[in-house]
Amino acid sequence: LDYNSGNYTNDDTNATVTLASPSDASTINDTTPDFTASASEAVSNCYLQVDDNNNFSSPITGLNGVDAGSDCDYAGAEYSFTFVNGTTYYWRMKATDTVGNAGDYGDDFNFTIDTSGPSVSVISVAGDASAPYWDTVNDSTTTLILSGEAGMTCRIGTTNVDYNSLAASSCTTNGTQASCDLDPNDNLTESSAITRYYACIDSLGNQNSTLSV
């Protein structure tokens, strides 16, 4: 009798998936984000599930166990859903390895969509907190104090244009307040009324509408 010998490796370990982006507890302004992750071993398929409930009781149509391929990446161009401003979403993945071991969904990540510009209001102009504002100190300085949100950046100018079109100006931010100095050489005439325009962006680059004072 002739005998043949050989060896084999038994693989009954399920693949796990490590989530990457959108990162956990993040805030983003991309309404069609890419989902990226990595598997613990070579896999044939990764599956993505997204929900606005953290118990995944009502997954989003088109993003409920959708096949994200062997690279565990699912680009925004591959799905039609648009994520809604002000909403928190939860996402997770599972994978099937190349020999058919099917893993379970692991821990989820969450992210919040923010496409709104900062809400900004005037605190004072030259220390005057009530409109119409008066600068009664003859010191060649008129400072506009704005209230908004942490991380915002503001600009001020003489024309009613959006943030990107306003010239970079002497506005500084401290916490949730911005301080903007009006140029003393910019037609600031005693006893005359002037109008200035200001706009701000938040840390994500969302702009508010240009306002006037």
PDB file of C-alpha atoms in Angstrom:
ATOM      1  CA  LEU A   1       0.000   0.000   0.000  1.00  0.00           C
ATOM      2  CA  ASP A   2       1.144   3.505  -0.740  1.00  0.00           C
ATOM      3  CA  TYR A   3       0.464   6.225   1.785  1.00  0.00           C
ATOM      4  CA  ASN A   4       0.551   9.957   1.218  1.00  0.00           C
ATOM      5  CA  SER A   5       1.172  12.325   4.071  1.00  0.00           C
ATOM      6  CA  GLY A   6       0.434  15.992   4.469  1.00  0.00           C
ATOM      7  CA  ASN A   7      -0.464  18.656   6.964  1.00  0.00           C
ATOM      8  CA  TYR A   8      -3.065  21.340   7.281  1.00  0.00           C
ATOM      9  CA  THR A   9      -3.918  24.218   9.556  1.00  0.00           C
ATOM     10  CA  ASN A  10      -7.323  24.434  11.117  1.00  0.00           C
ATOM     11  CA  ASP A  11      -8.607  28.046  11.230  1.00  0.00           C
ATOM     12  CA  ASP A  12     -11.792  28.569  13.177  1.00  0.00           C
ATOM     13  CA  THR A  13     -10.967  32.054  14.473  1.00  0.00           C
ATOM     14  CA  ASN A  14     -13.332  34.843  13.547  1.00  0.00           C
ATOM     15  CA  ALA A  15     -11.909  38.032  12.106  1.00  0.00           C
ATOM     16  CA  THR A  16     -12.310  41.226  14.089  1.00  0.00           C
ATOM     17  CA  VAL A  17     -12.499  44.759  12.726  1.00  0.00           C
ATOM     18  CA  THR A  18     -10.831  47.876  14.154  1.00  0.00           C
ATOM     19  CA  LEU A  19     -12.747  51.034  13.277  1.00  0.00           C
ATOM     20  CA  ALA A  20     -10.852  54.124  12.136  1.00  0.00           C
ATOM     21  CA  SER A  21     -12.937  56.964  10.714  1.00  0.00           C
ATOM     22  CA  PRO A  22     -15.170  58.754  11.338  1.00  0.00           C
ATOM     23  CA  SER A  23     -13.426  58.575  14.692  1.00  0.00           C
ATOM     24  CA  ASP A  24     -15.309  57.895  17.900  1.00  0.00           C
ATOM     25  CA  ALA A  25     -17.192  60.815  19.464  1.00  0.00           C
ATOM     26  CA  SER A  26     -16.090  63.108  16.644  1.00  0.00           C
ATOM     27  CA  THR A  27     -17.914  66.059  15.104  1.00  0.00           C
ATOM     28  CA  ILE A  28     -17.668  66.441  11.322  1.00  0.00           C
ATOM     29  CA  ASN A  29     -19.225  68.613   8.631  1.00  0.00           C
ATOM     30  CA  ASP A  30     -19.043  66.011   5.866  1.00  0.00           C
ATOM     31  CA  THR A  31     -22.586  64.753   5.161  1.00  0.00           C
ATOM     32  CA  THR A  32     -21.315  61.809   3.079  1.00  0.00           C
ATOM     33  CA  PRO A  33     -18.247  60.658   5.020  1.00  0.00           C
ATOM     34  CA  ASP A  34     -15.987  57.775   4.100  1.00  0.00           C
ATOM     35  CA  PHE A  35     -16.023  54.857   6.528  1.00  0.00           C
ATOM     36  CA  THR A  36     -12.627  53.229   7.050  1.00  0.00           C
ATOM     37  CA  ALA A  37     -11.504  50.307   9.177  1.00  0.00           C
ATOM     38  CA  SER A  38      -8.997  47.454   9.219  1.00  0.00           C
ATOM     39  CA  ALA A  39      -9.417  43.728   9.799  1.00  0.00           C
ATOM     40  CA  SER A  40      -7.337  41.502  12.061  1.00  0.00           C
ATOM     41  CA  GLU A  41      -6.554  39.151   9.146  1.00  0.00           C
ATOM     42  CA  ALA A  42      -7.186  38.785   5.430  1.00  0.00           C
ATOM     43  CA  VAL A  43     -10.923  38.889   4.857  1.00  0.00           C
ATOM     44  CA  SER A  44     -13.207  38.361   1.903  1.00  0.00           C
ATOM     45  CA  ASN A  45     -15.831  40.834   3.061  1.00  0.00           C
ATOM     46  CA  CYS A  46     -16.472  43.526   5.651  1.00  0.00           C
ATOM     47  CA  TYR A  47     -20.005  44.640   6.463  1.00  0.00           C
ATOM     48  CA  LEU A  48     -20.983  48.139   7.585  1.00  0.00           C
ATOM     49  CA  GLN A  49     -24.018  49.050   9.675  1.00  0.00           C
ATOM     50  CA  VAL A  50     -25.068  52.632  10.552  1.00  0.00           C
ATOM     51  CA  ASP A  51     -27.931  53.837  12.750  1.00  0.00           C
ATOM     52  CA  ASP A  52     -29.034  56.976  14.567  1.00  0.00           C
ATOM     53  CA  ASN A  53     -29.902  54.793  17.585  1.00  0.00           C
ATOM     54  CA  ASN A  54     -27.094  53.355  19.665  1.00  0.00           C
ATOM     55  CA  ASN A  55     -28.902  50.011  19.946  1.00  0.00           C
ATOM     56  CA  PHE A  56     -28.999  49.674  16.139  1.00  0.00           C
ATOM     57  CA  SER A  57     -32.756  49.055  16.240  1.00  0.00           C
ATOM     58  CA  SER A  58     -33.449  51.021  13.046  1.00  0.00           C
ATOM     59  CA  PRO A  59     -30.436  50.873  10.705  1.00  0.00           C
ATOM     60  CA  ILE A  60     -30.269  53.309   7.824  1.00  0.00           C
ATOM     61  CA  THR A  61     -31.558  51.919   4.550  1.00  0.00           C
ATOM     62  CA  GLY A  62     -28.619  51.196   2.287  1.00  0.00           C
ATOM     63  CA  LEU A  63     -26.211  51.124   5.232  1.00  0.00           C
ATOM     64  CA  ASN A  64     -27.556  48.064   7.028  1.00  0.00           C
ATOM     65  CA  GLY A  65     -24.952  45.339   6.686  1.00  0.00           C
ATOM     66  CA  VAL A  66     -23.748  46.710   3.354  1.00  0.00           C
ATOM     67  CA  ASP A  67     -20.709  44.944   1.888  1.00  0.00           C
ATOM     68  CA  ALA A  68     -17.674  47.204   2.299  1.00  0.00           C
ATOM     69  CA  GLY A  69     -15.346  44.802   0.477  1.00  0.00           C
ATOM     70  CA  SER A  70     -12.133  43.156   1.573  1.00  0.00           C
ATOM     71  CA  ASP A  71     -10.431  46.445   2.482  1.00  0.00           C
ATOM     72  CA  CYS A  72     -13.149  47.404   5.021  1.00  0.00           C
ATOM     73  CA  ASP A  73     -13.428  50.880   3.480  1.00  0.00           C
ATOM     74  CA  TYR A  74     -16.713  52.308   2.231  1.00  0.00           C
ATOM     75  CA  ALA A  75     -16.525  55.669   0.480  1.00  0.00           C
ATOM     76  CA  GLY A  76     -19.182  58.359   0.555  1.00  0.00           C
ATOM     77  CA  ALA A  77     -19.511  58.051  -3.222  1.00  0.00           C
ATOM     78  CA  GLU A  78     -20.701  54.463  -2.801  1.00  0.00           C
ATOM     79  CA  TYR A  79     -23.961  55.250  -0.997  1.00  0.00           C
ATOM     80  CA  SER A  80     -26.840  57.687  -1.534  1.00  0.00           C
ATOM     81  CA  PHE A  81     -27.781  58.621   2.031  1.00  0.00           C
ATOM     82  CA  THR A  82     -27.036  62.170   3.219  1.00  0.00           C
ATOM     83  CA  PHE A  83     -26.354  62.480   6.942  1.00  0.00           C
ATOM     84  CA  VAL A  84     -28.417  65.139   8.712  1.00  0.00           C
ATOM     85  CA  ASN A  85     -27.046  68.214  10.479  1.00  0.00           C
ATOM     86  CA  GLY A  86     -27.276  68.062  14.271  1.00  0.00           C
ATOM     87  CA  THR A  87     -27.726  64.281  14.379  1.00  0.00           C
ATOM     88  CA  THR A  88     -25.481  61.729  16.081  1.00  0.00           C
ATOM     89  CA  TYR A  89     -24.892  58.456  14.240  1.00  0.00           C
ATOM     90  CA  TYR A  90     -23.459  55.122  15.342  1.00  0.00           C
ATOM     91  CA  TRP A  91     -21.527  52.745  13.114  1.00  0.00           C
ATOM     92  CA  ARG A  92     -19.871  49.356  13.343  1.00  0.00           C
ATOM     93  CA  MET A  93     -18.441  46.616  11.154  1.00  0.00           C
ATOM     94  CA  LYS A  94     -18.018  42.868  11.055  1.00  0.00           C
ATOM     95  CA  ALA A  95     -15.998  40.662   8.708  1.00  0.00           C
ATOM     96  CA  THR A  96     -15.862  37.210   7.140  1.00  0.00           C
ATOM     97  CA  ASP A  97     -12.360  35.860   6.618  1.00  0.00           C
ATOM     98  CA  THR A  98     -11.071  34.080   3.514  1.00  0.00           C
ATOM     99  CA  VAL A  99     -11.984  30.604   4.818  1.00  0.00           C
ATOM    100  CA  GLY A 100     -15.530  31.599   5.723  1.00  0.00           C
ATOM    101  CA  ASN A 101     -15.348  32.334   9.438  1.00  0.00           C
ATOM    102  CA  ALA A 102     -17.998  34.992  10.028  1.00  0.00           C
ATOM    103  CA  GLY A 103     -17.353  37.462  12.828  1.00  0.00           C
ATOM    104  CA  ASP A 104     -19.866  39.456  14.820  1.00  0.00           C
ATOM    105  CA  TYR A 105     -20.261  43.210  15.003  1.00  0.00           C
ATOM    106  CA  GLY A 106     -17.768  44.721  17.417  1.00  0.00           C
ATOM    107  CA  ASP A 107     -17.906  47.920  19.443  1.00  0.00           C
ATOM    108  CA  ASP A 108     -19.395  50.897  17.662  1.00  0.00           C
ATOM    109  CA  PHE A 109     -18.147  54.432  17.055  1.00  0.00           C
ATOM    110  CA  ASN A 110     -20.334  57.518  17.002  1.00  0.00           C
ATOM    111  CA  PHE A 111     -20.058  60.845  15.211  1.00  0.00           C
ATOM    112  CA  THR A 112     -22.169  64.009  15.012  1.00  0.00           C
ATOM    113  CA  ILE A 113     -22.864  66.059  11.905  1.00  0.00           C
ATOM    114  CA  ASP A 114     -22.358  69.838  12.240  1.00  0.00           C
ATOM    115  CA  THR A 115     -22.813  71.969   9.127  1.00  0.00           C
ATOM    116  CA  SER A 116     -24.048  75.125  10.900  1.00  0.00           C
ATOM    117  CA  GLY A 117     -21.968  78.241  11.267  1.00  0.00           C
ATOM    118  CA  PRO A 118     -21.448  79.681  14.741  1.00  0.00           C
ATOM    119  CA  SER A 119     -24.233  81.716  16.320  1.00  0.00           C
ATOM    120  CA  VAL A 120     -22.651  85.119  16.929  1.00  0.00           C
ATOM    121  CA  SER A 121     -23.978  88.211  18.687  1.00  0.00           C
ATOM    122  CA  VAL A 122     -22.591  91.593  19.753  1.00  0.00           C
ATOM    123  CA  ILE A 123     -21.665  92.001  23.412  1.00  0.00           C
ATOM    124  CA  SER A 124     -20.442  95.573  23.146  1.00  0.00           C
ATOM    125  CA  VAL A 125     -18.868  98.240  20.970  1.00  0.00           C
ATOM    126  CA  ALA A 126     -16.286 100.375  22.755  1.00  0.00           C
ATOM    127  CA  GLY A 127     -17.808  99.208  26.027  1.00  0.00           C
ATOM    128  CA  ASP A 128     -21.361 100.203  25.073  1.00  0.00           C
ATOM    129  CA  ALA A 129     -23.622  97.161  25.414  1.00  0.00           C
ATOM    130  CA  SER A 130     -26.813  98.640  23.941  1.00  0.00           C
ATOM    131  CA  ALA A 131     -27.607  99.642  20.369  1.00  0.00           C
ATOM    132  CA  PRO A 132     -27.199 102.199  18.983  1.00  0.00           C
ATOM    133  CA  TYR A 133     -23.587 101.885  20.093  1.00  0.00           C
ATOM    134  CA  TRP A 134     -21.493 104.918  21.021  1.00  0.00           C
ATOM    135  CA  ASP A 135     -17.750 105.245  21.402  1.00  0.00           C
ATOM    136  CA  THR A 136     -17.353 108.141  23.823  1.00  0.00           C
ATOM    137  CA  VAL A 137     -13.667 107.745  24.620  1.00  0.00           C
ATOM    138  CA  ASN A 138     -11.233 109.691  22.470  1.00  0.00           C
ATOM    139  CA  ASP A 139      -8.446 107.118  22.416  1.00  0.00           C
ATOM    140  CA  SER A 140      -8.281 106.188  18.695  1.00  0.00           C
ATOM    141  CA  THR A 141      -9.547 102.695  19.564  1.00  0.00           C
ATOM    142  CA  THR A 142     -12.954 101.166  18.913  1.00  0.00           C
ATOM    143  CA  THR A 143     -13.291  97.531  19.875  1.00  0.00           C
ATOM    144  CA  LEU A 144     -16.142  95.217  18.933  1.00  0.00           C
ATOM    145  CA  ILE A 145     -16.710  92.289  21.319  1.00  0.00           C
ATOM    146  CA  LEU A 146     -18.588  89.294  19.905  1.00  0.00           C
ATOM    147  CA  SER A 147     -20.041  86.238  21.631  1.00  0.00           C
ATOM    148  CA  GLY A 148     -20.020  82.923  19.795  1.00  0.00           C
ATOM    149  CA  GLU A 149     -18.412  79.544  20.352  1.00  0.00           C
ATOM    150  CA  ALA A 150     -14.990  78.216  21.256  1.00  0.00           C
ATOM    151  CA  GLY A 151     -12.646  77.771  18.332  1.00  0.00           C
ATOM    152  CA  MET A 152     -14.307  80.320  16.068  1.00  0.00           C
ATOM    153  CA  THR A 153     -12.392  82.808  13.937  1.00  0.00           C
ATOM    154  CA  CYS A 154     -13.892  86.191  12.982  1.00  0.00           C
ATOM    155  CA  ARG A 155     -13.255  88.970  10.503  1.00  0.00           C
ATOM    156  CA  ILE A 156     -14.632  92.502  10.239  1.00  0.00           C
ATOM    157  CA  GLY A 157     -14.759  94.908   7.313  1.00  0.00           C
ATOM    158  CA  THR A 158     -16.504  97.765   5.546  1.00  0.00           C
ATOM    159  CA  THR A 159     -18.355  95.719   2.900  1.00  0.00           C
ATOM    160  CA  ASN A 160     -21.205  93.212   3.153  1.00  0.00           C
ATOM    161  CA  VAL A 161     -19.445  90.098   1.884  1.00  0.00           C
ATOM    162  CA  ASP A 162     -18.946  86.584   3.220  1.00  0.00           C
ATOM    163  CA  TYR A 163     -16.171  85.522   5.589  1.00  0.00           C
ATOM    164  CA  ASN A 164     -13.741  84.454   2.873  1.00  0.00           C
ATOM    165  CA  SER A 165     -14.122  87.793   1.086  1.00  0.00           C
ATOM    166  CA  LEU A 166     -13.549  89.884   4.201  1.00  0.00           C
ATOM    167  CA  ALA A 167      -9.951  90.949   4.621  1.00  0.00           C
ATOM    168  CA  ALA A 168      -8.111  89.299   7.473  1.00  0.00           C
ATOM    169  CA  SER A 169      -8.543  91.736  10.346  1.00  0.00           C
ATOM    170  CA  SER A 170      -7.408  92.294  13.904  1.00  0.00           C
ATOM    171  CA  CYS A 171      -9.875  89.928  15.569  1.00  0.00           C
ATOM    172  CA  THR A 172      -8.644  87.674  18.334  1.00  0.00           C
ATOM    173  CA  THR A 173     -10.560  84.893  20.053  1.00  0.00           C
ATOM    174  CA  ASN A 174     -10.507  84.004  23.727  1.00  0.00           C
ATOM    175  CA  GLY A 175     -12.814  81.161  24.686  1.00  0.00           C
ATOM    176  CA  THR A 176     -16.233  81.917  23.213  1.00  0.00           C
ATOM    177  CA  GLN A 177     -15.575  85.620  22.624  1.00  0.00           C
ATOM    178  CA  ALA A 178     -13.886  87.490  19.799  1.00  0.00           C
ATOM    179  CA  SER A 179     -12.414  90.969  20.083  1.00  0.00           C
ATOM    180  CA  CYS A 180     -12.149  93.018  16.889  1.00  0.00           C
ATOM    181  CA  ASP A 181     -10.456  96.418  16.663  1.00  0.00           C
ATOM    182  CA  LEU A 182     -11.825  98.810  14.084  1.00  0.00           C
ATOM    183  CA  ASP A 183      -9.139 100.570  12.062  1.00  0.00           C
ATOM    184  CA  PRO A 184      -8.942 104.157  13.461  1.00  0.00           C
ATOM    185  CA  ASN A 185      -7.912 105.389   9.993  1.00  0.00           C
ATOM    186  CA  ASP A 186     -10.903 103.771   8.306  1.00  0.00           C
ATOM    187  CA  ASN A 187     -13.360 106.695   8.120  1.00  0.00           C
ATOM    188  CA  LEU A 188     -14.073 106.772  11.850  1.00  0.00           C
ATOM    189  CA  THR A 189     -15.252 110.364  12.049  1.00  0.00           C
ATOM    190  CA  GLU A 190     -16.380 112.022  15.258  1.00  0.00           C
ATOM    191  CA  SER A 191     -20.190 112.210  15.646  1.00  0.00           C
ATOM    192  CA  SER A 192     -20.785 110.221  12.453  1.00  0.00           C
ATOM    193  CA  ALA A 193     -22.623 106.902  12.220  1.00  0.00           C
ATOM    194  CA  ILE A 194     -20.747 104.026  10.617  1.00  0.00           C
ATOM    195  CA  THR A 195     -21.612 100.445   9.738  1.00  0.00           C
ATOM    196  CA  ARG A 196     -19.231  97.517   9.892  1.00  0.00           C
ATOM    197  CA  TYR A 197     -19.783  93.930   8.778  1.00  0.00           C
ATOM    198  CA  TYR A 198     -18.531  90.857  10.567  1.00  0.00           C
ATOM    199  CA  ALA A 199     -18.565  87.123   9.921  1.00  0.00           C
ATOM    200  CA  CYS A 200     -17.137  84.095  11.693  1.00  0.00           C
ATOM    201  CA  ILE A 201     -16.316  80.471  10.991  1.00  0.00           C
ATOM    202  CA  ASP A 202     -16.225  77.618  13.497  1.00  0.00           C
ATOM    203  CA  SER A 203     -13.428  75.111  14.005  1.00  0.00           C
ATOM    204  CA  LEU A 204     -14.848  72.925  11.210  1.00  0.00           C
ATOM    205  CA  GLY A 205     -14.921  75.783   8.720  1.00  0.00           C
ATOM    206  CA  ASN A 206     -18.687  76.350   8.838  1.00  0.00           C
ATOM    207  CA  GLN A 207     -19.536  80.015   8.189  1.00  0.00           C
ATOM    208  CA  ASN A 208     -22.289  82.131   9.660  1.00  0.00           C
ATOM    209  CA  SER A 209     -24.140  84.736   7.641  1.00  0.00           C
ATOM    210  CA  THR A 210     -22.465  88.146   7.536  1.00  0.00           C
ATOM    211  CA  LEU A 211     -23.938  90.510  10.115  1.00  0.00           C
ATOM    212  CA  SER A 212     -23.678  94.243  10.644  1.00  0.00           C
ATOM    213  CA  VAL A 213     -23.159  96.587  13.550  1.00  0.00           C
TER     214      VAL A 213
END
